[in-house]
Every structure is written in structure tokens, then in C-alpha cells.
Tab-separated table of C-alpha atoms and ligand atoms in Angstrom:
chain	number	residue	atom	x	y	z
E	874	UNK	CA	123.274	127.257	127.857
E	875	UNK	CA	120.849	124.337	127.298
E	876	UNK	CA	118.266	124.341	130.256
E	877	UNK	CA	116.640	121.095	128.599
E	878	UNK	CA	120.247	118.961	128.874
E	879	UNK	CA	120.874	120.009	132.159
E	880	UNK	CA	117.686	119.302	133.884
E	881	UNK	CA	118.024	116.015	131.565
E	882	UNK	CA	121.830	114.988	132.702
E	883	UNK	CA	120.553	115.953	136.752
E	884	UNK	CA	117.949	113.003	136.543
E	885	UNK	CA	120.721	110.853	135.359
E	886	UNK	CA	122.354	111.322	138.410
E	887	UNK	CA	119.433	109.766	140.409
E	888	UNK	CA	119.389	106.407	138.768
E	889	UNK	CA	120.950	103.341	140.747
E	890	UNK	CA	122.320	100.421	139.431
E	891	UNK	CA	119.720	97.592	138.909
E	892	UNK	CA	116.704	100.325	137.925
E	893	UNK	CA	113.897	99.632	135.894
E	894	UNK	CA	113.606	102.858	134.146
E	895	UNK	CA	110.845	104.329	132.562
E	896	UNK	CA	112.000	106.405	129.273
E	897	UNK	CA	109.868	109.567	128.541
E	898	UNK	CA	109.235	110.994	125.287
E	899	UNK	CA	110.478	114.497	123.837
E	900	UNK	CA	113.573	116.589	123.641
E	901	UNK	CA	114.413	116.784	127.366
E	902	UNK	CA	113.532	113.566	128.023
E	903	UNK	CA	116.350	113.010	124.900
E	904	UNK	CA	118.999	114.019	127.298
E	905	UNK	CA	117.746	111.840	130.669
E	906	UNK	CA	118.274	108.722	128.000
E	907	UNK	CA	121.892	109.897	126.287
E	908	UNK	CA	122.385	110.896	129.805
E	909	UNK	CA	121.702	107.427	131.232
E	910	UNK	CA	123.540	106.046	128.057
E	911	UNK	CA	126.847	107.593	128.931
E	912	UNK	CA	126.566	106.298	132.343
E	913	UNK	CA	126.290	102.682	130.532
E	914	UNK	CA	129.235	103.120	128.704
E	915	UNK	CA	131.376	104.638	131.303
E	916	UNK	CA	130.084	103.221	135.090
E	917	UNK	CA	128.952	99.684	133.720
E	918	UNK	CA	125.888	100.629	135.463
E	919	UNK	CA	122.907	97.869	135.205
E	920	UNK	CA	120.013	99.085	133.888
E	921	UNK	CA	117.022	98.615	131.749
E	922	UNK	CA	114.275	100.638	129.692
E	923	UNK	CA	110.641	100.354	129.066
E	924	UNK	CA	109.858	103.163	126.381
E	925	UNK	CA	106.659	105.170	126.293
E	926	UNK	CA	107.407	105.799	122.232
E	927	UNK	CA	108.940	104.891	119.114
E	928	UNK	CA	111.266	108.240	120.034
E	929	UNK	CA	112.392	106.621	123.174
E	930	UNK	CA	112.538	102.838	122.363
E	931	UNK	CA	114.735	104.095	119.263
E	932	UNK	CA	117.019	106.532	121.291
E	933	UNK	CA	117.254	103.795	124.203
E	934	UNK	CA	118.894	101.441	121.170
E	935	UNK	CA	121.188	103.782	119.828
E	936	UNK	CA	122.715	104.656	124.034
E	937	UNK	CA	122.453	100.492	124.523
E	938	UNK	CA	119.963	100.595	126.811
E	939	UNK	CA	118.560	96.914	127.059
E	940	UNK	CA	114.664	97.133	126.588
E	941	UNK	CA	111.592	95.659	128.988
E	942	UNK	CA	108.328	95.740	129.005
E	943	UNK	CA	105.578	96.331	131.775
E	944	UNK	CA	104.236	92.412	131.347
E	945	UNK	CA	108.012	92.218	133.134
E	946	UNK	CA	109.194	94.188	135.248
E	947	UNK	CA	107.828	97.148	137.477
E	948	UNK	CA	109.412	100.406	137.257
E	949	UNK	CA	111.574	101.716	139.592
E	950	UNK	CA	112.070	105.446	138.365
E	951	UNK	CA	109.909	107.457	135.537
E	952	UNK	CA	111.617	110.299	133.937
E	953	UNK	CA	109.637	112.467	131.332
E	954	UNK	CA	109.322	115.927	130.134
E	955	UNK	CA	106.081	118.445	130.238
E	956	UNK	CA	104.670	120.866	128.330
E	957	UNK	CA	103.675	122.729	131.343
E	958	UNK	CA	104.077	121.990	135.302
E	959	UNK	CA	102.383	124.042	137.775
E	960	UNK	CA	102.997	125.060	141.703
E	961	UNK	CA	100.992	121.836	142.453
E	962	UNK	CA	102.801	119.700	140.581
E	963	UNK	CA	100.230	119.182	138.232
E	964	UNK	CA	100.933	118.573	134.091
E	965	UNK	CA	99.905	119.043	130.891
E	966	UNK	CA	101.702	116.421	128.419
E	967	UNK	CA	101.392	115.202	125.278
E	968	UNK	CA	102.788	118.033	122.973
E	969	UNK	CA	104.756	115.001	121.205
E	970	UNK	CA	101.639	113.039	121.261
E	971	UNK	CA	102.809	109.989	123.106
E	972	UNK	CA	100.817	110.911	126.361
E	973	UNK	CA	98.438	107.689	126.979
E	974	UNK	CA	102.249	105.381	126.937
E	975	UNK	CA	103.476	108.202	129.107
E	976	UNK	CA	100.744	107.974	131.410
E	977	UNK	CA	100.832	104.239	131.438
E	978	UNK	CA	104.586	103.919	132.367
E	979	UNK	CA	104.748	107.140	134.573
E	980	UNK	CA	101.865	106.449	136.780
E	981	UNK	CA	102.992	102.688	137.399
E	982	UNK	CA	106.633	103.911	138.590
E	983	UNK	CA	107.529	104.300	142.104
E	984	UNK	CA	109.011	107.044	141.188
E	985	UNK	CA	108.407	109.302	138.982
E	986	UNK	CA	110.399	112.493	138.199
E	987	UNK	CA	109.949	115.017	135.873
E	988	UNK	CA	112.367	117.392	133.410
E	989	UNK	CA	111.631	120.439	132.151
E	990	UNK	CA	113.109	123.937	131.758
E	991	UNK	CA	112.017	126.890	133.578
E	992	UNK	CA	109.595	128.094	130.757
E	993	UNK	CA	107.266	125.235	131.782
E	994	UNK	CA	107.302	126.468	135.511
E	995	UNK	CA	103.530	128.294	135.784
E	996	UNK	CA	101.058	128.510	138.753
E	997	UNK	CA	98.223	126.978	137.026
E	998	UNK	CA	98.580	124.970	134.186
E	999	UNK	CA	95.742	125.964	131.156
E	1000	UNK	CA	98.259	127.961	129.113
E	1001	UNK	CA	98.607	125.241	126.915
E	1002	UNK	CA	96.286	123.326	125.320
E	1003	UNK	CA	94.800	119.844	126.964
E	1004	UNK	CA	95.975	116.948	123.914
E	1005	UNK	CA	93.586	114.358	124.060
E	1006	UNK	CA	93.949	110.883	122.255
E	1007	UNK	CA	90.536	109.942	120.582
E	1008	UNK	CA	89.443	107.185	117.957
E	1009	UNK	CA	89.787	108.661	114.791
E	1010	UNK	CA	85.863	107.701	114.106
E	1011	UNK	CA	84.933	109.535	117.305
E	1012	UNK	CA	86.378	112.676	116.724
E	1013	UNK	CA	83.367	114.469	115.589
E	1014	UNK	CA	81.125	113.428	118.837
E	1015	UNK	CA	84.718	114.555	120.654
E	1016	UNK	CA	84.746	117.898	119.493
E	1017	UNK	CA	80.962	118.360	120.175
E	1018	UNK	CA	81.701	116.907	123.899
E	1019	UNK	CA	84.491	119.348	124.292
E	1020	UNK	CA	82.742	122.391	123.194
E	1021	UNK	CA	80.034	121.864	125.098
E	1022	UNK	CA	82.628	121.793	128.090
E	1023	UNK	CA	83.901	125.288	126.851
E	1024	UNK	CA	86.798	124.296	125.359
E	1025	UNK	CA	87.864	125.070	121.920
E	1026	UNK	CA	89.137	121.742	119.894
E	1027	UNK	CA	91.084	121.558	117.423
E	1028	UNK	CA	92.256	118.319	115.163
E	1029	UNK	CA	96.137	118.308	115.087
E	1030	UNK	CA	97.700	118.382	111.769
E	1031	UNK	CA	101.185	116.727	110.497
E	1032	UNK	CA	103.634	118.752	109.610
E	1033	UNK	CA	105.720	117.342	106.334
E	1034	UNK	CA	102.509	114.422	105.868
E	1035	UNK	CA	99.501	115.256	104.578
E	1036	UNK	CA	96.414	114.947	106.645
E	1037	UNK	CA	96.172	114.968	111.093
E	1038	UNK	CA	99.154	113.206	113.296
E	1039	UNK	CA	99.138	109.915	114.064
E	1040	UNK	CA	99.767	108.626	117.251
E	1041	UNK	CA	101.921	105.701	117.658
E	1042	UNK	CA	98.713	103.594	118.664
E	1043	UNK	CA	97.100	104.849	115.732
E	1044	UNK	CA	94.628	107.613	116.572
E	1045	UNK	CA	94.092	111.057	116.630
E	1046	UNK	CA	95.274	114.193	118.389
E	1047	UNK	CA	92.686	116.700	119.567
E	1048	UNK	CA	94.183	119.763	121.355
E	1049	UNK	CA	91.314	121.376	123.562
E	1050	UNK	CA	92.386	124.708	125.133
E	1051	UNK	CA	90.120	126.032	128.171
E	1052	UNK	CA	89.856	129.081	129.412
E	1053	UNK	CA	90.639	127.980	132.477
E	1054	UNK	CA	91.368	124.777	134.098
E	1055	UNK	CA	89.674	124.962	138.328
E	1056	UNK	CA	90.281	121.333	139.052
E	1057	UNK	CA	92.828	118.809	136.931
E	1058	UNK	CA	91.915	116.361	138.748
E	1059	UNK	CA	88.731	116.094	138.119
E	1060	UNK	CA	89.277	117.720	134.344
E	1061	UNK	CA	91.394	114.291	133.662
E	1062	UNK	CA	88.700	111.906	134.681
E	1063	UNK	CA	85.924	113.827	133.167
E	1064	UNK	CA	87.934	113.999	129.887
E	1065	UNK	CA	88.528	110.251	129.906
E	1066	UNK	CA	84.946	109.494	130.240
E	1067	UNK	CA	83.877	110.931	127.003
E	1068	UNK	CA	82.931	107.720	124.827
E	1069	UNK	CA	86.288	107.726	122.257
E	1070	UNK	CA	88.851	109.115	124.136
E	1071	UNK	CA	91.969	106.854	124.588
E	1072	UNK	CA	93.412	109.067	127.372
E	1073	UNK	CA	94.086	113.093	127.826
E	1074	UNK	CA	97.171	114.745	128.552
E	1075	UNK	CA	96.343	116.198	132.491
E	1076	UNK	CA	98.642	114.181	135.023
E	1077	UNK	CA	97.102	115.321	138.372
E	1078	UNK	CA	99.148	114.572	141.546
E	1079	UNK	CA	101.608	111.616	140.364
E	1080	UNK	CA	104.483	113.556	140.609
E	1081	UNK	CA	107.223	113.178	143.074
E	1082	UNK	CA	110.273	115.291	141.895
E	1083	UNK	CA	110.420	118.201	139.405
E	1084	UNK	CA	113.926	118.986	137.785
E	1085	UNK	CA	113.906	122.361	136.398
E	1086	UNK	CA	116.610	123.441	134.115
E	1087	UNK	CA	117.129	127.888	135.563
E	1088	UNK	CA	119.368	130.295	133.474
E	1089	UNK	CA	120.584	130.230	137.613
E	1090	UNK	CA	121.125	126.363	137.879
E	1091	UNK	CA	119.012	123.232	138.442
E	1092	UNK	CA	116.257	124.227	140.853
E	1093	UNK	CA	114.701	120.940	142.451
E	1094	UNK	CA	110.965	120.766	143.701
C	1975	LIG	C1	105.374	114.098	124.654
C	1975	LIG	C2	105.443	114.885	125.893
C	1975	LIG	C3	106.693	115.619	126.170
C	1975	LIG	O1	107.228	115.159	127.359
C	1975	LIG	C4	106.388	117.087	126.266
C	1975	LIG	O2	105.765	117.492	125.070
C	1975	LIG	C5	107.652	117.918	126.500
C	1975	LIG	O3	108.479	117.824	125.375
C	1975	LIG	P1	109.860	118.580	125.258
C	1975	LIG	O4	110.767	118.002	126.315
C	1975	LIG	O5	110.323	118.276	123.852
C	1975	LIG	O6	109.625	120.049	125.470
C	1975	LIG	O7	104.531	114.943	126.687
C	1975	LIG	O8	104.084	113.640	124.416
């Protein structure tokens, strides 16, 4: 049973021939874009990609899906993943680090659907921490901003390089976990105001179809 690949393969079955697609990042998103792929190969379907990471651009090569770019095209349908979706349809991204692209492509879609598996299903998302892109020279002030808001912030570190990730626009990774979040909407624009940060992972009210992968079947919201 893979809960990821099925919600993944589902969104496949939305997209029409002629979309502009926009290409999450992670590993469900993996399966929306091997998904799509296959449908290349075996429909002749007409589609093409704008990536929101090296991950995607690289996985939308390898499954022959011809690449665009927002300067051309508008997107029809967005399909990413999320580290956590709640009741309202509200996210937390970014566990891959490639949420400011994400946000960028999935806001600008018309439509924009998202994959997860039933794990990520909560009533109020907090559980996980809030990533938040920053200028590597402002992470200090960052921090101070953030714990001052009550969250605790954290630098995140590479795994197998030495020293803290770096995002594919070249900055930092702060993960700021809060006790509680009342109001993502107005957590995301106060986050973004804080002098250094790129962009935070909170996507408030964007979304218009969750896929979730159920040990029961695909449950859409
Ligand atoms: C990357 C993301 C991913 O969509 C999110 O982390 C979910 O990943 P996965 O599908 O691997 O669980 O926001 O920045």
C-alpha cells in the first residue's frame, strides 16, 4: 500500500490535454509527475511543466515533460504535496525546503490541488514546524523576531554536508514551531514582514482540491 502514489496517480487523472502544469516538490508530488509522465508516453497527451525545484525540473526531464516558465505561460493546474493540511484547507510546506517556488507557482495557478496521505490530514495545522526562508546574514535578527513571537527557531542542518541546508535560491532554512497557530492567515503575512525573510511555509486559503491517499481509498476534499 503506498498512500503517497495513489493520491499522486489520482491528480494525474485530472490533467487535460493542453495544461500548463505546475510541478510540486517532494515524494508525493514524485508520483503526480511519473504519473503525468506515463500519461505522455501512453495517451500522447500535450502538456507542459514549470518546476518549483531542482527535484521537479529534474524528474519532469527524466518522464519528458517539456519545461516552461512563468515569464510564459500561466498555469492551468498546481499539484504539490504538504507537510500538514488542516479542516480549512490551510498548509504548512516547505519540509523539502522549496516553499517560496512552491508558493510562487501554486498561488498563480487556477487551480491548484494538493497530494498528501492521510497522516497530513489534522484540524489545525501547528504540529509541524513553520519553515521559513531567510537571508543567510539575517538569520540572527530572524531568530530574535521569532522568539519574541513565541516561537522556538531553529537553523536547519544538512544531512550528509557539513554546515545548514541550502535552498535552491541560496538561503537558509529556519524551522519555527509555535505553540499554537490562531490565525494562518495572518501568521503568513506577519512572518513575511520580518526584514530577511524570503517567504514562510503557511499557504492560507489557496487551495481548491485536497487528494488524500486513506488505508480506505482516495478521499477527495
Ligand atoms: C517541499 C514541500 C513538500 O511538498 C512537503 O514537504 C511534502 O513532502 P512529501 O510529499 O515528501 O511528504 O513542501 O518543500
Amino acid at each position: 500500500m503506498n498512500l503517497k502514489k495513489d493520491a499522486g496517480y489520482k491528480a494525474a487523472e485530472y490533467v487535460k490535454d493542453g495544461d500548463i502544469l505546475g510541478l510540486g516538490t517532494g515524494s508525493t508530488t514524485h508520483y503526480f509527475i511519473e504519473a503525468v509522465g506515463k500519461r505522455i508516453e501512453k495517451e500522447g497527451i500535450n502538456v507542459m511543466g514549470i518546476p518549483t525545484s531542482f527535484q521537479s525540473l529534474l524528474l519532469a526531464k527524466q518522464w519528458n515533460i517539456p519545461i516552461t516558465s512563468l515569464e510564459e505561460h500561466d498555469i492551468d493546474l498546481a499539484v504539490d504535496g504538504a507537510d500538514e493540511v488542516d479542516t480549512n484547507f490551510n498548509l504548512i510546506k516547505g519540509g523539502g525546503a522549496a516553499h517560496t517556488k512552491e508558493k510562487i507557482v501554486d498561488y498563480a495557478a487556477e487551480n491548484f490541488y494538493v497530494i498528501v496521505d492521510e497522516s497530513k490530514y489534522v484540524d489545525e495545522i501547528g504540529g509541524f514546524p513553520v519553515p521559513v526562508e531567510v537571508i543567510p546574514e539575517a538569520s540572527r535578527t530572524v531568530i530574535q523576531t521569532l522568539e519574541d513571537m513565541g516561537a522556538n527557531p531553529i537553523i536547519r542542518m544538512a544531512e550528509r554536508k557539513d554546515g545548514p541546508v541550502i535552498t535552491d535560491n541560496g538561503n537558509f532554512i529556519i524551522d519555527a514551531k509555535f505553540n499554537k497557530i490562531e490565525s494562518p492567515e495572518h501568521l503568513e503575512i506577519d512572518l513575511n514582514s520580518i526584514p530577511g525573510v524570503v517567504e514562510n511555509g503557511i499557504f492560507s486559503n489557496m487551495v481548491d482540491k485536497v487528494i488524500i491517499g486513506t488505508k480506505d481509498g482516495i478521499k477527495e476534499l
